[in-house]
Amino acid sequence: MRTGTREEWLAARVELLEREKDLTRRSDELARQRGELPWVPIEKEYRFETDEGAKTLPELFERRTQLLVYHFMFGPTVEGWPEAGCPGCSFTADSLDGAVVHLAHHDVTFVAVSRAPLERLNAYKERMGWSFPWVSYGDSDFNLDFGAFTEEQRTTGKGFNFGTPKHAAEIDLRRDELHGLSSFAVEDGVVYHAYSTYDRGTDVLNLTWQLLDRTPKGRGDDPEGWPQRHDEYPA
Amino acid sequence: MRIGTREEWRAARVALLDREKELTRRADELARERQELPWVPVDKEYRFESDAGTKTLVDLFHGRSQLLVYHFMFGPEYTAGCPTCSAIAESFDGFLVHLNQHDVTMLCVSSAPLAKLQAYKQRMGWRFPWVSSQGSDFNLDFGVSFTEEQQRHGGEYNFRSFPTMEPLFEAETGPIAEQAVATGTDPAGYMRQAPGMSAFALSDGVAYHTYSTYARGLDVLMSFYQWRDRAPLGRNEGDPPQLWLRRHDEYEGDR
């Protein structure tokens, strides 16, 4: 830390503001570019287990025209299986309920999707006190299809996050749950895949990270045992 | 919209990924730069009314070394909190535990009397701490409340001076007029408050102001916008943008 006068702070702050504004403009520009990605029609039929019974992908839209899917890691290779979902996804999910209510009222349906059977999802959801919709894709190829985008990736299971190297060795797309976000649109009864992002592509959806970035000490070195599932912190 | 093949999509997506990664790195760099801002000791004594009685700024840290204040727009004459601030605050209860475990206390501060804040918080079903700065200069000093004199003859918001707010009060429709109605005030009354967030640090018993942000600096707190920025049609608010946000108990029907 370095202490200063109000004048010194203000001069530094105003200079930083220019760079913050530039970042906001770049972020707007990337949102615009996302809107220019081609839409890929989905021909395959998927089945999801939901609280209202089995549903197809078009049915998950709930009559809205846009669908955001959060790929929540909850399957046999996840820490906590079979009782609990991934701690990191649970950390991000603690930012979800407050946003979901506002998405639904402006033509966007949100749903979390995992491999675990529906009753496991519901039990964990109740434990964590969440209310966002959460469905199971079971044994279908849904996660593989929205994580592996080439034949080679489908065959080898390698290539998470478009083949960026960071997790290349440890993630097998055929077997492992993945953490990410996919977006879909429906038009004239046809469902299109529009966008997917993984890894730090979901950083801005986790409000804890965003707020730590504005604290005096930042993300810093994580305290031991942080983050955890919100009901697992010592009292 | 434009329809394409999986291969076309993948090529465009990978090109975009590089730009997204560049943005993430810049965001990390700005977070680092924020930590280099000098800390300014807070010399003034502020008093806040809280659920547990009168508190000083140092008390608000609640035993932790960092404090984030969301300046929630709820002026003394409001009958309900600002709908947009309400949409932001909607998320707080979910994640505050993680900040608390990372040595950060976060709470909301407004200039309305505590009883109004408590009643509204109960209506909305929220649990996060929310204190009243009524009677202190806290909101004025941190740039989120304005006097009638400033509204008429000029003041400053978001580190930039404005000559007068009066032209903004004239529109009978649009976001300002709508939010004024929603908060039980008129446009001038509504705009005597403004949104912001401030950060403080506590060291050897001294509270320091480290950071404040306003206007679109709060975009990252509006996670519903961040999600929409990744939806097929984006924010999709019309031109000029229409205010579609409502308090969660004021939406009509199921969509």
PDB file of N, CA and C in Angstrom, chain A residues 73-78 115 137 143-144 157-158 160 167 169-179:
ATOM      1  N   MET A  73     -20.521 -28.669 -13.996  1.00  0.00           N
ATOM      2  CA  MET A  73     -19.827 -29.966 -13.884  1.00  0.00           C
ATOM      3  C   MET A  73     -20.382 -30.774 -12.711  1.00  0.00           C
ATOM      4  N   PHE A  74     -21.128 -31.798 -13.042  1.00  0.00           N
ATOM      5  CA  PHE A  74     -21.695 -32.677 -12.022  1.00  0.00           C
ATOM      6  C   PHE A  74     -21.831 -34.051 -12.666  1.00  0.00           C
ATOM      7  N   GLY A  75     -20.797 -34.866 -12.474  1.00  0.00           N
ATOM      8  CA  GLY A  75     -20.752 -36.198 -13.064  1.00  0.00           C
ATOM      9  C   GLY A  75     -19.722 -37.034 -12.338  1.00  0.00           C
ATOM     10  N   PRO A  76     -19.516 -38.271 -12.788  1.00  0.00           N
ATOM     11  CA  PRO A  76     -18.676 -39.230 -12.060  1.00  0.00           C
ATOM     12  C   PRO A  76     -17.232 -38.785 -11.844  1.00  0.00           C
ATOM     13  N   THR A  77     -16.698 -37.874 -12.665  1.00  0.00           N
ATOM     14  CA  THR A  77     -15.293 -37.495 -12.490  1.00  0.00           C
ATOM     15  C   THR A  77     -15.128 -36.211 -11.673  1.00  0.00           C
ATOM     16  N   VAL A  78     -16.216 -35.746 -11.094  1.00  0.00           N
ATOM     17  CA  VAL A  78     -16.185 -34.459 -10.383  1.00  0.00           C
ATOM     18  C   VAL A  78     -16.040 -34.683  -8.878  1.00  0.00           C
ATOM     19  N   ARG A 115     -24.506 -33.867 -16.326  1.00  0.00           N
ATOM     20  CA  ARG A 115     -24.674 -35.290 -16.622  1.00  0.00           C
ATOM     21  C   ARG A 115     -25.451 -36.020 -15.523  1.00  0.00           C
ATOM     22  N   TYR A 137     -28.595 -34.067 -18.850  1.00  0.00           N
ATOM     23  CA  TYR A 137     -28.497 -34.554 -20.230  1.00  0.00           C
ATOM     24  C   TYR A 137     -28.184 -36.048 -20.256  1.00  0.00           C
ATOM     25  N   ASN A 143     -22.989 -32.660 -24.031  1.00  0.00           N
ATOM     26  CA  ASN A 143     -21.767 -31.945 -23.639  1.00  0.00           C
ATOM     27  C   ASN A 143     -20.625 -32.166 -24.631  1.00  0.00           C
ATOM     28  N   LEU A 144     -20.497 -33.387 -25.118  1.00  0.00           N
ATOM     29  CA  LEU A 144     -19.441 -33.663 -26.096  1.00  0.00           C
ATOM     30  C   LEU A 144     -19.647 -32.800 -27.341  1.00  0.00           C
ATOM     31  N   GLY A 157     -11.081 -36.938 -27.657  1.00  0.00           N
ATOM     32  CA  GLY A 157     -11.506 -36.317 -26.403  1.00  0.00           C
ATOM     33  C   GLY A 157     -10.640 -35.129 -26.012  1.00  0.00           C
ATOM     34  N   LYS A 158      -9.650 -34.808 -26.863  1.00  0.00           N
ATOM     35  CA  LYS A 158      -8.752 -33.686 -26.545  1.00  0.00           C
ATOM     36  C   LYS A 158      -9.243 -32.419 -27.257  1.00  0.00           C
ATOM     37  N   PHE A 160     -10.252 -29.297 -25.375  1.00  0.00           N
ATOM     38  CA  PHE A 160     -11.119 -28.408 -24.586  1.00  0.00           C
ATOM     39  C   PHE A 160     -10.789 -26.942 -24.868  1.00  0.00           C
ATOM     40  N   HIS A 167      -5.549 -26.798 -20.432  1.00  0.00           N
ATOM     41  CA  HIS A 167      -6.076 -28.024 -19.833  1.00  0.00           C
ATOM     42  C   HIS A 167      -6.009 -29.206 -20.786  1.00  0.00           C
ATOM     43  N   ALA A 169      -4.003 -31.571 -21.494  1.00  0.00           N
ATOM     44  CA  ALA A 169      -3.588 -32.899 -21.050  1.00  0.00           C
ATOM     45  C   ALA A 169      -4.623 -33.560 -20.152  1.00  0.00           C
ATOM     46  N   GLU A 170      -5.267 -32.762 -19.302  1.00  0.00           N
ATOM     47  CA  GLU A 170      -6.063 -33.412 -18.256  1.00  0.00           C
ATOM     48  C   GLU A 170      -7.541 -33.596 -18.597  1.00  0.00           C
ATOM     49  N   ILE A 171      -8.067 -32.875 -19.596  1.00  0.00           N
ATOM     50  CA  ILE A 171      -9.500 -32.979 -19.862  1.00  0.00           C
ATOM     51  C   ILE A 171      -9.777 -33.891 -21.049  1.00  0.00           C
ATOM     52  N   ASP A 172     -10.609 -34.877 -20.824  1.00  0.00           N
ATOM     53  CA  ASP A 172     -11.061 -35.776 -21.883  1.00  0.00           C
ATOM     54  C   ASP A 172     -12.538 -35.473 -22.126  1.00  0.00           C
ATOM     55  N   LEU A 173     -12.803 -34.840 -23.265  1.00  0.00           N
ATOM     56  CA  LEU A 173     -14.168 -34.367 -23.534  1.00  0.00           C
ATOM     57  C   LEU A 173     -15.188 -35.508 -23.595  1.00  0.00           C
ATOM     58  N   ARG A 174     -14.715 -36.732 -23.891  1.00  0.00           N
ATOM     59  CA  ARG A 174     -15.642 -37.855 -23.973  1.00  0.00           C
ATOM     60  C   ARG A 174     -16.108 -38.285 -22.591  1.00  0.00           C
ATOM     61  N   ARG A 175     -15.285 -38.031 -21.606  1.00  0.00           N
ATOM     62  CA  ARG A 175     -15.521 -38.596 -20.282  1.00  0.00           C
ATOM     63  C   ARG A 175     -15.861 -37.517 -19.254  1.00  0.00           C
ATOM     64  N   ASP A 176     -15.145 -36.388 -19.327  1.00  0.00           N
ATOM     65  CA  ASP A 176     -15.225 -35.397 -18.254  1.00  0.00           C
ATOM     66  C   ASP A 176     -16.360 -34.413 -18.471  1.00  0.00           C
ATOM     67  N   GLU A 177     -16.888 -33.932 -17.367  1.00  0.00           N
ATOM     68  CA  GLU A 177     -17.778 -32.796 -17.423  1.00  0.00           C
ATOM     69  C   GLU A 177     -16.928 -31.572 -17.761  1.00  0.00           C
ATOM     70  N   LEU A 178     -17.537 -30.576 -18.403  1.00  0.00           N
ATOM     71  CA  LEU A 178     -16.791 -29.368 -18.705  1.00  0.00           C
ATOM     72  C   LEU A 178     -17.567 -28.165 -18.188  1.00  0.00           C
ATOM     73  N   HIS A 179     -16.793 -27.129 -17.953  1.00  0.00           N
ATOM     74  CA  HIS A 179     -17.366 -25.900 -17.400  1.00  0.00           C
ATOM     75  C   HIS A 179     -17.468 -24.889 -18.535  1.00  0.00           C
TER      76      HIS A 179
END
